[in-house]
Amino acid sequence: MADLKTIEVPIQGMDCAECTQHVQRAISKLDGVQSVNVLLATEKAVIRLDPAKVDLPAIRKAVASAGEYSVPEIASPPRSSSIQNFNRQLMIVLALVFGVVLSIVIAGEWLGLFEYLDALVPFPIGVLIVLAGGLPVYRNVIRAALRRQIISHTLMTVGVIAALVVGQWVTAAIVVIFMRVGEYVEQFTTESARRAVKELTSIAPQTARVEREGAEVEVPVSEVRVGEAVIVRPGEKIPVDGEVIGGHATVDQSAITGEAMPVEVANGSHVFAATIAKLGSLRVKTLRVGADTTFGRVIRMVEEAEAHRADVQRLADQFSGYYLPVVAAIAALTFLLSRNPLSTAAVLVVACSCSFALATPVAMLASIGGSAKRGLLIKGGKYLETLARADMVLVDKTGTLTLGQPQITDVVPLNGMSASEILSLAASAERYSEHPLAEAVRAAARAQNASLYEPQDFESMPGMGVRAKINGNIVAVGSRRLIAAAESLPTVQELEAQGKTLLFLSRDDQLAGILAAADTLRPEVPTSLAELRALGITHIELLTGDNERTASALAEKLGVSYRANLLPENKIEIVKEYQAKGHIVVMIGDGVNDAPALAQANVGIAMGAAGTDIAIEAAHIALMREDWSLVPQVIRIARRTMGIVKMNLAFTALYNLIGLSLAAFGFLPPVLAAAAQSLPDLGILSNSARLLRQR
Ligand code: ADP
Ligand code: MG
């Protein structure tokens, strides 16, 4: 197999859900293309291909052959149409106008106004009106036909012809009007779905004040270099991810974490791009810029979320592919049985497959976009769908259930060592470890002014501990797995029964001392676990690399089951084991050394992911702040989203079924059928918009 590459190609001209499928099909037919995902919201295609076989010109040609679509020469900024400034008032106005037009049509039909018009205007003039009014539509239909495609408008155009054949030009004209209105409604729906994502992008910082050669210059964010100092004044957006090197301020981090309460930052604190300095000025050393910042990553993930389609969406897409032929068949049958061209026209006109294709993505985009603003990064509809059905939760202990800031509480020297010698050896060995326990050891050593040595041959063993050469001796610090410890020591049992984590220290394979660390349970954990149980998730299990006794003390306190002495790879095995038994497994971790287990789980949720890359990359859902109440919340959001998706689909199916039956049996005049056709889109839109506003 040749080297495959994934590229992103911007696509212009996709205004309907049908469009993505045309483009999708055209690109996937190319030789050398392995997979394609066409994204409506971000107007691009993500293509996995063999660069030796396909190139951009070939893709450009394929896209153009699929219809009114194109690959722009240079990535153009998103076009700003008036539709983008969509708001509720506009929606209400639109609904009102629609209602008025609909009433006029109904009244006209009822009062016989249209027959009057039919009689008044000579037929040839009427035909001209119909032809002129629908010109852009016919052009599309003909072009599609030349490409051997049937689009919704193809059927409707046949309906228009049928109306003209029986001499009802007014009916034909009204159908044409609604075809154009429907086009607009669909564009509007697509645009508002995009809005959820675009609104997020719009809060990205644009400019930065940089210190260059002693002066302060304002430059576009893209020109800030890593290492440069930026100045942030009160009320300004912090332009980069960085470390505070001067000043102090309260910072509103809600853009990242969703938390409205500002936090205090001072020298040494980390700050995030797109957050706002409220009171006080800051000097910030730039660590990351643009797409590399936490905010940049969140945006990229939300934009790509559409690629991770839910199964319902795949089904709906397939279904909408079959829908038009089925409608054509029903129309043919109607004509054969009733010999009534008007009923046939009504059948052709009432059906629009778009709503099936729109029902899922509109709701998913609203939910994902709305959640991102609340500090919940959801990487795709697929994960919302799975999460809604999840039946068990596995949780990592250190850093996830606990604050991950353990304190050393006891130092027990053995074999003639002193407590300060133990601390100094342990802290020296842990000097370069990023584990929270290592930080605890270093802090304890600092507090006791213990001397530190430079470790040689430092080695870190995930889930076990560390080893290094200190002053010529091999020193190891870690769990029993690493050091054969004296299980029978009474202190060991006593400390572990208190729920403390023990670190054993050995020098040249001789047990030399024991350190005990205590970590604090996150205060909101018990309430959140209770909420999970109330949501029907009763199987909650603690997975930890810590020892049996410590784990059981905590598990008992929380009323959950547990597995202790696990290495990171054991956690993956446990996830697989439950999956094999048919469970849908949610794994919650901090992403530090449980990233592989997060990725293996059906849904991996990373806690407090702001600023930690691995967690954001490995998890399917990242909680941007360390707050357990987000866990039951995201499950509720998932269930609510799926509820709305199903409602959208059921509504569309029912609406079309009723519309088709009424039309086929001659109860629905074509003018009303045409009016009815664009209503489901609006229904889907307003139903899904509820997801943007959830708490
Ligand atoms: P958890 O599964 O609770 O998150 P880890 O897998 O990170 O825990 O670590 C498991 C155990 O390995 C810890 O309880 C500790 O005994 C030991 N350990 C891991 N890293 C270190 C380290 N840097 N220093 C000392 N002990 C460590
Ligand atoms: Mg951990």
XYZ file of C-alpha atoms and ligand atoms in Angstrom:
723
model
C 0.000 0.000 0.000
C 1.312 3.414 -0.935
C 1.691 6.208 1.587
C -1.720 7.668 2.244
C -2.139 11.311 3.067
C -5.036 13.276 4.522
C -5.750 16.640 2.964
C -8.412 19.288 3.458
C -9.962 20.963 0.467
C -12.306 23.946 0.772
C -15.526 23.564 -1.214
C -17.754 26.417 -2.306
C -21.396 26.350 -3.211
C -22.841 23.770 -0.822
C -26.112 25.195 0.395
C -28.128 22.084 1.011
C -27.705 18.755 2.679
C -28.132 17.025 -0.675
C -25.103 18.936 -1.912
C -22.662 17.264 0.449
C -23.685 13.889 -0.879
C -23.137 14.928 -4.488
C -19.658 16.183 -3.669
C -18.957 13.169 -1.489
C -19.868 10.755 -4.257
C -17.922 12.594 -6.922
C -14.706 12.663 -4.903
C -14.938 9.101 -3.656
C -15.215 7.845 -7.247
C -11.699 9.112 -7.983
C -9.048 6.439 -8.223
C -6.665 6.673 -5.268
C -9.144 8.198 -2.851
C -9.559 6.016 0.188
C -12.161 7.982 2.106
C -13.901 11.332 1.965
C -15.804 13.332 4.501
C -17.612 16.356 3.178
C -18.399 18.862 5.894
C -21.329 21.166 5.446
C -20.587 23.416 8.405
C -16.998 24.252 7.573
C -17.492 23.925 3.808
C -14.656 21.578 3.134
C -13.782 17.997 2.282
C -11.390 15.927 4.358
C -9.889 13.420 1.954
C -7.636 10.472 2.621
C -5.806 9.711 -0.578
C -2.796 8.288 -2.298
C -0.863 11.365 -3.504
C 0.713 9.333 -6.291
C -2.682 8.757 -7.903
C -4.789 11.856 -7.237
C -3.874 15.497 -7.136
C -5.719 18.735 -6.472
C -6.618 19.453 -10.129
C -8.277 16.022 -10.349
C -10.258 16.744 -7.202
C -11.170 20.180 -8.489
C -12.493 18.624 -11.703
C -14.490 16.000 -9.815
C -16.031 18.635 -7.553
C -17.011 20.798 -10.514
C -18.563 17.816 -12.275
C -20.795 17.170 -9.262
C -22.780 20.363 -9.754
C -22.607 24.004 -8.837
C -19.599 23.464 -6.620
C -16.006 24.537 -6.834
C -12.682 24.385 -5.073
C -11.507 27.988 -4.673
C -7.988 28.747 -5.956
C -6.959 30.325 -2.697
C -8.742 29.658 0.557
C -11.149 32.572 0.592
C -12.466 33.982 3.841
C -15.913 32.632 4.677
C -18.390 34.592 2.587
C -20.438 36.966 4.596
C -24.018 36.705 3.553
C -26.799 38.555 5.264
C -28.059 35.179 6.410
C -25.147 34.891 8.778
C -26.494 37.629 10.959
C -29.322 35.359 11.811
C -31.042 36.036 15.065
C -34.287 35.251 16.714
C -36.081 38.378 15.536
C -35.212 37.539 11.954
C -36.497 34.038 12.518
C -39.795 35.390 13.822
C -40.106 37.814 10.882
C -39.412 34.970 8.484
C -42.012 32.772 10.139
C -44.523 35.642 9.976
C -43.907 36.340 6.297
C -44.189 32.653 5.623
C -47.428 32.479 7.565
C -48.894 35.446 5.658
C -47.933 34.007 2.270
C -49.352 30.659 3.312
C -52.637 32.257 4.431
C -52.926 34.119 1.135
C -52.364 30.888 -0.745
C -54.902 28.999 1.343
C -57.424 31.822 1.062
C -56.752 32.148 -2.655
C -57.281 28.455 -3.185
C -60.435 28.472 -1.081
C -61.965 31.593 -2.640
C -61.203 30.391 -6.133
C -58.945 33.394 -6.667
C -56.493 31.337 -8.672
C -59.084 30.095 -11.107
C -60.102 33.708 -11.552
C -56.500 34.667 -12.305
C -56.197 31.664 -14.616
C -59.125 32.927 -16.569
C -58.015 36.546 -16.533
C -54.473 36.219 -17.882
C -54.034 34.536 -21.261
C -52.421 31.107 -20.888
C -49.274 31.779 -23.008
C -48.412 34.785 -20.820
C -48.886 32.600 -17.746
C -46.510 30.009 -19.156
C -43.933 32.718 -19.775
C -44.241 33.878 -16.170
C -43.689 30.331 -14.914
C -40.698 29.835 -17.206
C -39.060 33.139 -16.311
C -39.714 32.809 -12.578
C -38.163 29.379 -12.316
C -35.246 29.833 -14.685
C -32.419 29.237 -12.153
C -34.214 26.149 -10.892
C -34.676 24.624 -14.348
C -31.073 25.345 -15.170
C -29.962 23.347 -12.130
C -32.364 20.542 -12.940
C -31.131 20.301 -16.520
C -27.492 20.398 -15.473
C -28.169 17.688 -12.909
C -29.967 15.631 -15.547
C -26.970 15.962 -17.863
C -24.898 14.504 -15.027
C -27.602 11.829 -14.620
C -28.602 13.121 -11.222
C -32.088 13.503 -9.927
C -32.436 16.284 -7.395
C -35.510 17.268 -5.384
C -36.161 20.055 -7.848
C -36.271 17.558 -10.696
C -39.428 16.012 -9.279
C -40.902 19.403 -8.506
C -40.201 20.585 -12.046
C -42.086 17.566 -13.397
C -44.911 18.678 -11.073
C -44.788 22.181 -12.583
C -44.985 20.710 -16.083
C -47.939 18.551 -15.029
C -49.771 21.645 -13.779
C -49.080 23.452 -17.054
C -50.272 20.451 -19.057
C -53.685 20.692 -17.435
C -53.668 24.425 -18.094
C -53.252 25.671 -14.519
C -50.461 28.188 -14.895
C -51.232 29.877 -11.552
C -50.709 26.610 -9.704
C -47.446 26.124 -11.572
C -46.364 29.671 -10.715
C -47.104 29.221 -7.027
C -45.158 25.964 -6.978
C -42.244 27.822 -8.554
C -42.466 30.562 -5.926
C -42.316 28.015 -3.130
C -39.457 26.195 -4.784
C -37.476 29.407 -4.596
C -38.658 30.088 -1.029
C -37.745 26.527 -0.051
C -34.286 26.984 -1.487
C -33.871 30.057 0.662
C -35.183 28.289 3.764
C -32.723 25.470 3.269
C -29.836 27.853 2.790
C -30.937 29.639 5.909
C -31.055 26.386 7.874
C -27.611 25.359 6.663
C -26.194 28.782 7.511
C -27.627 28.755 11.001
C -26.135 25.327 11.593
C -22.788 26.773 10.542
C -23.326 29.698 12.850
C -22.824 27.587 15.978
C -19.272 26.907 14.825
C -18.583 30.350 13.360
C -19.608 32.152 16.509
C -16.910 30.259 18.328
C -14.266 31.262 15.779
C -15.328 34.878 16.016
C -14.042 35.242 19.564
C -10.481 34.329 18.562
C -8.074 37.176 19.348
C -7.025 39.232 16.313
C -4.174 41.468 17.374
C -1.480 41.497 20.029
C 0.700 44.158 21.611
C 4.242 42.852 21.382
C 7.388 44.237 22.951
C 9.924 44.674 20.179
C 13.172 46.596 20.576
C 11.919 48.274 23.694
C 8.742 49.553 22.045
C 5.215 48.245 22.113
C 3.847 47.413 18.681
C 0.451 46.120 17.746
C 0.637 43.230 15.273
C -1.785 40.598 13.966
C -1.785 37.551 16.234
C -0.345 35.397 13.450
C 2.870 37.452 13.566
C 3.608 36.929 17.245
C 6.607 34.654 17.738
C 7.048 32.105 20.487
C 9.184 33.562 23.273
C 8.123 37.163 22.666
C 6.578 39.163 25.486
C 3.072 40.479 24.910
C 1.341 43.158 26.942
C -2.302 42.788 27.911
C -4.190 45.802 29.239
C -7.331 45.675 31.396
C -10.351 44.579 29.392
C -8.262 43.125 26.579
C -8.207 39.634 25.196
C -5.069 37.643 25.902
C -3.719 36.931 22.396
C -1.555 33.851 23.050
C -1.047 30.923 25.392
C 1.746 31.851 27.728
C 3.235 32.373 31.111
C 2.728 35.535 33.118
C 6.081 37.273 33.637
C 4.815 40.539 35.046
C 1.763 42.155 36.594
C -1.298 40.460 37.929
C -4.939 40.405 36.904
C -8.232 38.651 37.250
C -8.909 36.718 34.078
C -12.248 35.686 32.653
C -11.489 32.219 31.287
C -15.037 31.419 30.237
C -14.062 31.239 26.553
C -12.093 28.095 27.376
C -13.579 26.659 30.535
C -17.135 27.970 30.414
C -16.642 29.090 34.004
C -17.942 32.626 34.517
C -16.044 33.215 37.765
C -12.770 35.017 36.955
C -9.491 33.582 38.238
C -6.505 35.430 39.697
C -3.273 35.173 37.779
C 0.194 36.430 38.700
C 3.838 35.697 37.931
C 4.281 32.108 36.827
C 0.581 31.472 36.069
C -0.411 30.047 32.728
C -2.882 32.033 30.678
C -4.855 31.032 27.603
C -5.512 32.776 24.317
C -9.072 34.166 23.934
C -9.523 34.674 27.680
C -9.941 38.230 28.922
C -7.894 40.192 31.461
C -10.519 41.980 33.524
C -8.717 43.994 36.168
C -5.002 44.632 35.952
C -2.383 44.431 33.207
C -0.164 41.514 32.327
C 3.136 40.850 30.648
C 2.990 37.408 29.122
C 5.775 35.312 27.650
C 4.397 33.656 24.521
C 4.453 29.870 24.606
C 2.000 29.127 21.807
C 0.321 31.037 19.038
C -2.748 30.626 16.859
C -3.762 27.075 16.004
C -1.359 25.628 18.595
C -3.089 27.318 21.514
C -5.680 25.477 23.557
C -8.351 27.700 22.039
C -7.023 27.033 18.532
C -7.214 23.295 19.173
C -10.747 23.525 20.492
C -11.830 25.349 17.356
C -10.142 22.819 15.115
C -11.782 19.932 16.967
C -15.230 21.524 16.804
C -14.766 22.188 13.102
C -13.788 18.595 12.534
C -16.544 17.246 14.743
C -18.835 16.954 11.746
C -16.544 14.307 10.273
C -17.329 11.934 13.142
C -20.840 11.208 12.013
C -23.357 9.488 14.166
C -24.826 6.228 12.882
C -28.297 7.780 12.713
C -26.925 10.336 10.336
C -25.401 7.688 8.118
C -28.768 5.931 8.045
C -30.640 9.143 7.297
C -28.192 9.985 4.500
C -28.671 6.558 2.958
C -32.398 6.854 3.315
C -32.540 10.245 1.629
C -30.680 8.675 -1.287
C -33.572 6.236 -1.802
C -36.250 8.740 -1.024
C -36.538 10.489 -4.391
C -36.897 7.293 -6.469
C -39.577 6.118 -4.038
C -41.447 9.408 -4.424
C -41.174 9.156 -8.204
C -42.672 5.668 -8.007
C -45.531 6.861 -5.780
C -46.207 9.671 -8.250
C -46.285 7.241 -11.164
C -48.651 4.979 -9.259
C -50.878 7.909 -8.364
C -51.095 8.882 -11.989
C -51.827 5.342 -13.164
C -54.571 4.826 -10.603
C -56.214 8.234 -10.508
C -55.354 9.645 -13.923
C -55.289 12.959 -12.096
C -52.318 15.127 -13.119
C -52.918 17.541 -10.235
C -52.672 14.831 -7.535
C -49.563 13.569 -9.270
C -48.103 17.056 -9.309
C -48.899 17.429 -5.597
C -47.046 14.176 -4.795
C -44.006 15.350 -6.736
C -44.054 18.738 -5.119
C -44.623 17.820 -1.489
C -41.554 15.636 -1.228
C -38.219 17.101 -0.338
C -35.489 14.746 0.732
C -33.429 17.534 2.260
C -35.103 17.439 5.626
C -33.974 13.874 6.252
C -30.410 14.820 5.539
C -30.631 17.964 7.683
C -32.374 16.505 10.728
C -29.219 15.112 12.357
C -26.400 17.543 11.512
C -28.387 20.634 12.434
C -29.040 19.267 15.925
C -25.505 17.909 16.361
C -23.853 21.155 15.311
C -26.064 23.158 17.648
C -25.257 20.830 20.519
C -21.512 20.675 19.881
C -21.208 24.410 19.218
C -23.282 25.290 22.272
C -21.299 22.905 24.486
C -17.932 24.267 23.357
C -18.892 27.615 24.847
C -19.597 25.924 28.145
C -16.211 24.284 28.443
C -17.288 20.950 26.969
C -15.363 19.908 23.903
C -17.264 17.162 22.087
C -15.443 15.759 19.107
C -18.361 14.470 17.095
C -21.977 13.438 16.883
C -20.801 9.841 17.040
C -19.703 10.324 20.647
C -22.930 12.036 21.676
C -24.812 9.104 20.191
C -22.681 6.543 22.023
C -22.649 8.466 25.277
C -26.436 8.630 25.306
C -26.481 4.807 25.388
C -23.531 4.249 27.719
C -24.170 1.905 30.638
C -20.959 1.953 32.636
C -18.328 4.384 33.774
C -14.715 3.586 34.597
C -12.727 6.252 36.446
C -9.068 6.806 37.008
C -8.201 7.757 40.570
C -5.209 10.056 40.849
C -5.874 13.441 39.304
C -9.369 12.470 38.268
C -11.303 11.536 41.403
C -8.723 13.250 43.557
C -7.312 16.724 43.097
C -4.058 15.211 41.907
C -2.112 17.388 44.317
C -1.011 14.856 46.897
C 0.864 15.933 50.027
C 3.564 13.873 51.704
C 2.236 13.166 55.202
C 4.717 10.657 56.606
C 8.352 9.807 56.029
C 9.442 6.497 57.512
C 13.220 5.904 57.371
C 14.393 2.277 57.559
C 17.710 0.490 57.876
C 19.550 3.304 59.613
C 18.671 6.133 57.243
C 17.396 9.526 58.390
C 14.164 11.170 57.295
C 15.962 14.032 55.581
C 18.227 11.596 53.719
C 15.124 9.781 52.442
C 13.523 13.018 51.287
C 16.685 14.182 49.621
C 17.190 10.891 47.727
C 13.517 10.672 46.738
C 13.306 14.272 45.533
C 16.553 13.907 43.567
C 15.278 10.773 41.834
C 11.935 12.445 41.097
C 13.568 15.623 39.819
C 12.422 15.153 36.209
C 9.207 13.214 36.707
C 5.918 14.895 35.796
C 3.808 12.666 38.015
C 1.785 14.470 40.722
C 3.440 12.241 43.345
C 6.839 13.437 42.167
C 5.730 17.028 42.664
C 4.572 16.134 46.193
C 7.955 14.628 46.994
C 9.801 17.676 45.652
C 7.543 20.019 47.632
C 8.169 18.073 50.852
C 11.921 18.168 50.253
C 11.794 21.918 49.636
C 9.858 22.437 52.854
C 12.544 20.545 54.812
C 15.439 22.201 52.968
C 16.701 18.751 51.999
C 19.709 18.798 49.683
C 19.141 17.839 46.035
C 21.453 15.946 43.718
C 21.494 15.709 39.957
C 20.113 12.302 38.912
C 22.001 10.260 36.311
C 20.350 7.751 33.936
C 16.879 8.877 34.943
C 14.226 6.373 33.975
C 10.474 6.707 34.396
C 8.255 3.639 34.497
C 4.616 4.644 33.954
C 2.306 3.303 36.622
C 5.245 2.121 38.747
C 7.687 4.880 39.593
C 11.136 6.188 38.764
C 14.736 5.038 38.940
C 17.987 7.017 38.721
C 21.605 6.944 39.780
C 22.312 9.353 42.647
C 25.850 9.849 43.927
C 26.746 6.489 42.449
C 23.859 4.572 44.046
C 20.826 3.264 42.191
C 17.789 4.850 43.806
C 14.262 3.766 42.962
C 11.007 5.318 44.159
C 7.623 3.839 43.452
C 5.026 1.221 44.132
C 5.437 -2.381 45.260
C 5.638 -3.376 41.640
C 8.949 -1.583 41.451
C 10.359 -2.396 44.838
C 10.009 -5.630 46.710
C 8.605 -4.122 49.888
C 8.096 -5.651 53.265
C 4.331 -6.202 53.236
C 4.477 -7.301 56.851
C 5.674 -3.979 58.230
C 2.907 -2.757 60.558
C 3.403 0.876 59.437
C 2.607 -0.135 55.853
C -0.737 -1.623 56.741
C -1.604 1.204 59.062
C -0.846 3.964 56.541
C -2.638 2.211 53.680
C -5.741 1.638 55.763
C -5.878 5.438 56.074
C -6.229 5.590 52.291
C -2.719 6.908 51.795
C -0.538 6.091 48.805
C 2.814 4.645 49.769
C 6.021 5.268 47.893
C 8.818 2.863 48.617
C 12.389 3.985 48.286
C 15.242 1.626 47.665
C 18.974 2.256 47.463
C 20.949 -0.357 45.588
C 17.994 -2.741 45.844
C 17.766 -2.308 49.617
C 14.520 -0.961 50.999
C 15.592 2.292 52.654
C 12.399 4.141 53.476
C 8.711 4.730 52.943
C 6.898 7.942 52.079
C 3.138 8.276 52.518
C 1.112 10.666 50.379
C -2.486 11.728 50.860
C -4.546 13.167 48.070
C -7.816 15.009 48.563
C -11.008 13.775 46.972
C -12.585 16.402 44.718
C -15.426 17.802 46.792
C -18.111 17.537 44.088
C -17.430 13.853 43.318
C -20.032 12.224 45.618
C -22.882 14.413 44.302
C -21.882 13.819 40.697
C -21.669 10.051 41.204
C -25.141 10.148 42.728
C -26.365 12.021 39.652
C -24.811 9.383 37.405
C -26.682 6.671 39.304
C -29.877 8.677 38.948
C -29.227 8.695 35.191
C -29.217 4.898 35.304
C -25.461 4.406 35.210
C -25.083 2.162 38.225
C -21.897 0.372 37.294
C -19.111 2.759 38.321
C -15.641 1.349 38.782
C -12.437 2.829 40.073
C -9.279 1.911 38.163
C -6.001 2.704 39.823
C -2.317 1.970 39.797
C -2.388 2.479 43.523
C -2.383 -0.411 45.983
C -5.281 -2.591 47.077
C -5.880 -1.109 50.525
C -5.751 2.539 49.436
C -8.106 1.825 46.555
C -10.560 -0.085 48.680
C -10.661 2.677 51.313
C -11.683 5.228 48.695
C -13.988 2.889 46.760
C -15.871 2.039 49.912
C -16.295 5.699 50.768
C -17.771 6.373 47.315
C -19.798 3.186 47.056
C -18.139 2.048 43.834
C -16.274 -1.081 42.807
C -12.517 -0.967 42.171
C -9.467 -2.585 40.636
C -6.060 -1.821 42.079
C -2.393 -2.312 41.147
C -3.035 -1.590 37.496
C -0.496 -0.557 34.918
C -1.679 1.769 32.154
C -1.900 -1.219 29.771
C -4.051 -3.143 32.259
C -6.554 -0.296 32.100
C -6.869 -0.788 28.337
C -7.403 -4.524 28.855
C -10.171 -3.880 31.361
C -11.910 -1.504 28.955
C -11.675 -4.174 26.220
C -12.905 -6.852 28.587
C -16.093 -4.915 29.358
C -16.600 -4.043 25.717
C -16.383 -7.733 24.841
C -19.173 -8.348 27.325
C -21.324 -5.894 25.377
C -21.004 -2.881 27.636
C -20.771 0.629 26.262
C -17.892 1.941 28.295
C -17.218 5.521 29.313
C -13.714 6.042 30.657
C -12.925 9.182 32.622
C -9.312 10.131 33.189
C -6.935 13.041 33.389
C -5.161 11.987 30.242
C -1.728 11.873 31.862
C -0.994 8.173 31.622
C -4.463 6.866 30.876
C -4.635 8.389 27.379
C -4.583 4.953 25.672
C -7.481 3.739 27.837
C -9.409 6.918 27.042
C -8.909 6.272 23.351
C -9.945 2.607 23.667
C -13.186 3.350 25.544
C -16.384 3.856 23.565
C -16.326 7.363 24.941
C -13.180 8.680 26.641
C -13.694 11.780 28.734
C -10.673 13.815 29.830
C -11.009 15.944 32.922
C -9.504 19.439 33.165
C -8.071 19.276 29.687
C -7.315 22.991 29.213
C -3.606 23.248 28.539
C -2.870 19.521 28.341
C -2.391 18.385 24.773
C -2.481 14.635 25.224
C -5.804 14.818 27.006
C -7.357 16.952 24.266
C -5.987 14.709 21.541
C -6.729 11.312 23.086
C -10.174 11.880 24.556
C -13.449 11.935 22.640
C -14.861 14.504 24.990
C -12.680 16.959 26.884
C -13.917 18.836 29.918
C -12.015 22.092 29.892
C -12.328 22.689 33.602
C -11.805 20.359 36.524
C -15.392 20.014 37.554
C -17.079 16.659 38.034
C -20.551 18.120 37.652
C -19.743 18.367 33.922
C -19.814 14.556 33.699
C -23.526 14.026 34.416
C -24.146 17.233 32.481
C -22.533 15.971 29.286
C -24.506 12.731 29.556
C -27.708 14.724 29.846
C -26.684 16.847 26.862
C -26.006 13.677 24.858
C -29.391 12.196 25.684
C -31.165 15.450 24.996
C -29.390 15.847 21.651
C -30.298 12.321 20.590
C -33.857 12.970 21.721
C -34.014 16.020 19.483
C -32.379 14.193 16.565
C -34.956 11.420 16.829
C -37.736 13.960 17.149
C -36.475 15.752 14.019
C -36.361 12.486 12.082
C -39.739 11.263 13.320
C -41.308 14.630 12.601
C -39.866 14.694 9.077
C -40.952 11.121 8.380
C -44.467 11.701 9.677
C -44.790 15.007 7.887
C -43.714 13.514 4.577
C -45.891 10.450 5.042
C -48.983 12.523 5.736
C -48.126 14.959 2.948
C -47.578 12.162 0.440
C -50.775 10.322 1.394
C -52.921 13.456 1.275
C -51.404 14.395 -2.076
C -51.762 10.917 -3.571
C -55.420 10.711 -2.633
C -56.098 14.134 -4.035
C -56.736 15.943 -0.750
C -53.776 18.250 -1.080
C -53.828 20.738 -3.953
C -50.375 21.281 -5.498
C -50.169 24.884 -4.262
C -50.523 23.778 -0.653
C -48.168 20.867 -1.267
C -45.578 23.342 -2.464
C -46.067 25.526 0.587
C -45.893 22.521 2.907
C -42.630 21.320 1.425
C -40.363 23.879 3.057
C -41.918 23.753 6.520
C -40.033 20.730 7.950
C -36.706 22.548 7.553
C -37.951 25.380 9.726
C -39.306 22.892 12.239
C -35.942 21.126 12.426
C -34.145 24.423 12.782
C -36.232 25.781 15.633
C -36.350 22.422 17.396
C -32.564 22.075 17.220
C -31.915 25.675 18.247
C -33.081 24.634 21.711
C -29.755 22.831 22.075
C -27.831 26.083 21.760
C -29.547 27.464 24.785
C -29.196 24.614 27.254
C -27.813 25.434 30.652
P -3.438 6.178 38.993
O -3.837 4.985 38.235
O -4.078 6.224 40.334
O -3.601 7.446 38.231
P -0.622 5.914 38.276
O -0.853 4.864 37.254
O -0.221 7.257 37.811
O -1.854 6.032 39.307
O 0.512 5.390 39.264
C 0.342 4.175 39.965
C 1.299 4.040 41.101
O 2.636 4.001 40.607
C 1.261 5.182 42.080
O 0.313 4.978 43.080
C 2.674 5.139 42.640
O 2.756 4.186 43.658
C 3.509 4.672 41.481
N 4.133 5.782 40.756
C 3.871 6.189 39.504
N 4.665 7.213 39.148
C 5.448 7.480 40.205
C 6.492 8.434 40.475
N 6.876 9.338 39.580
N 7.066 8.384 41.677
C 6.672 7.496 42.579
N 5.728 6.575 42.394
C 5.117 6.551 41.232
Mg -3.568 9.010 36.868
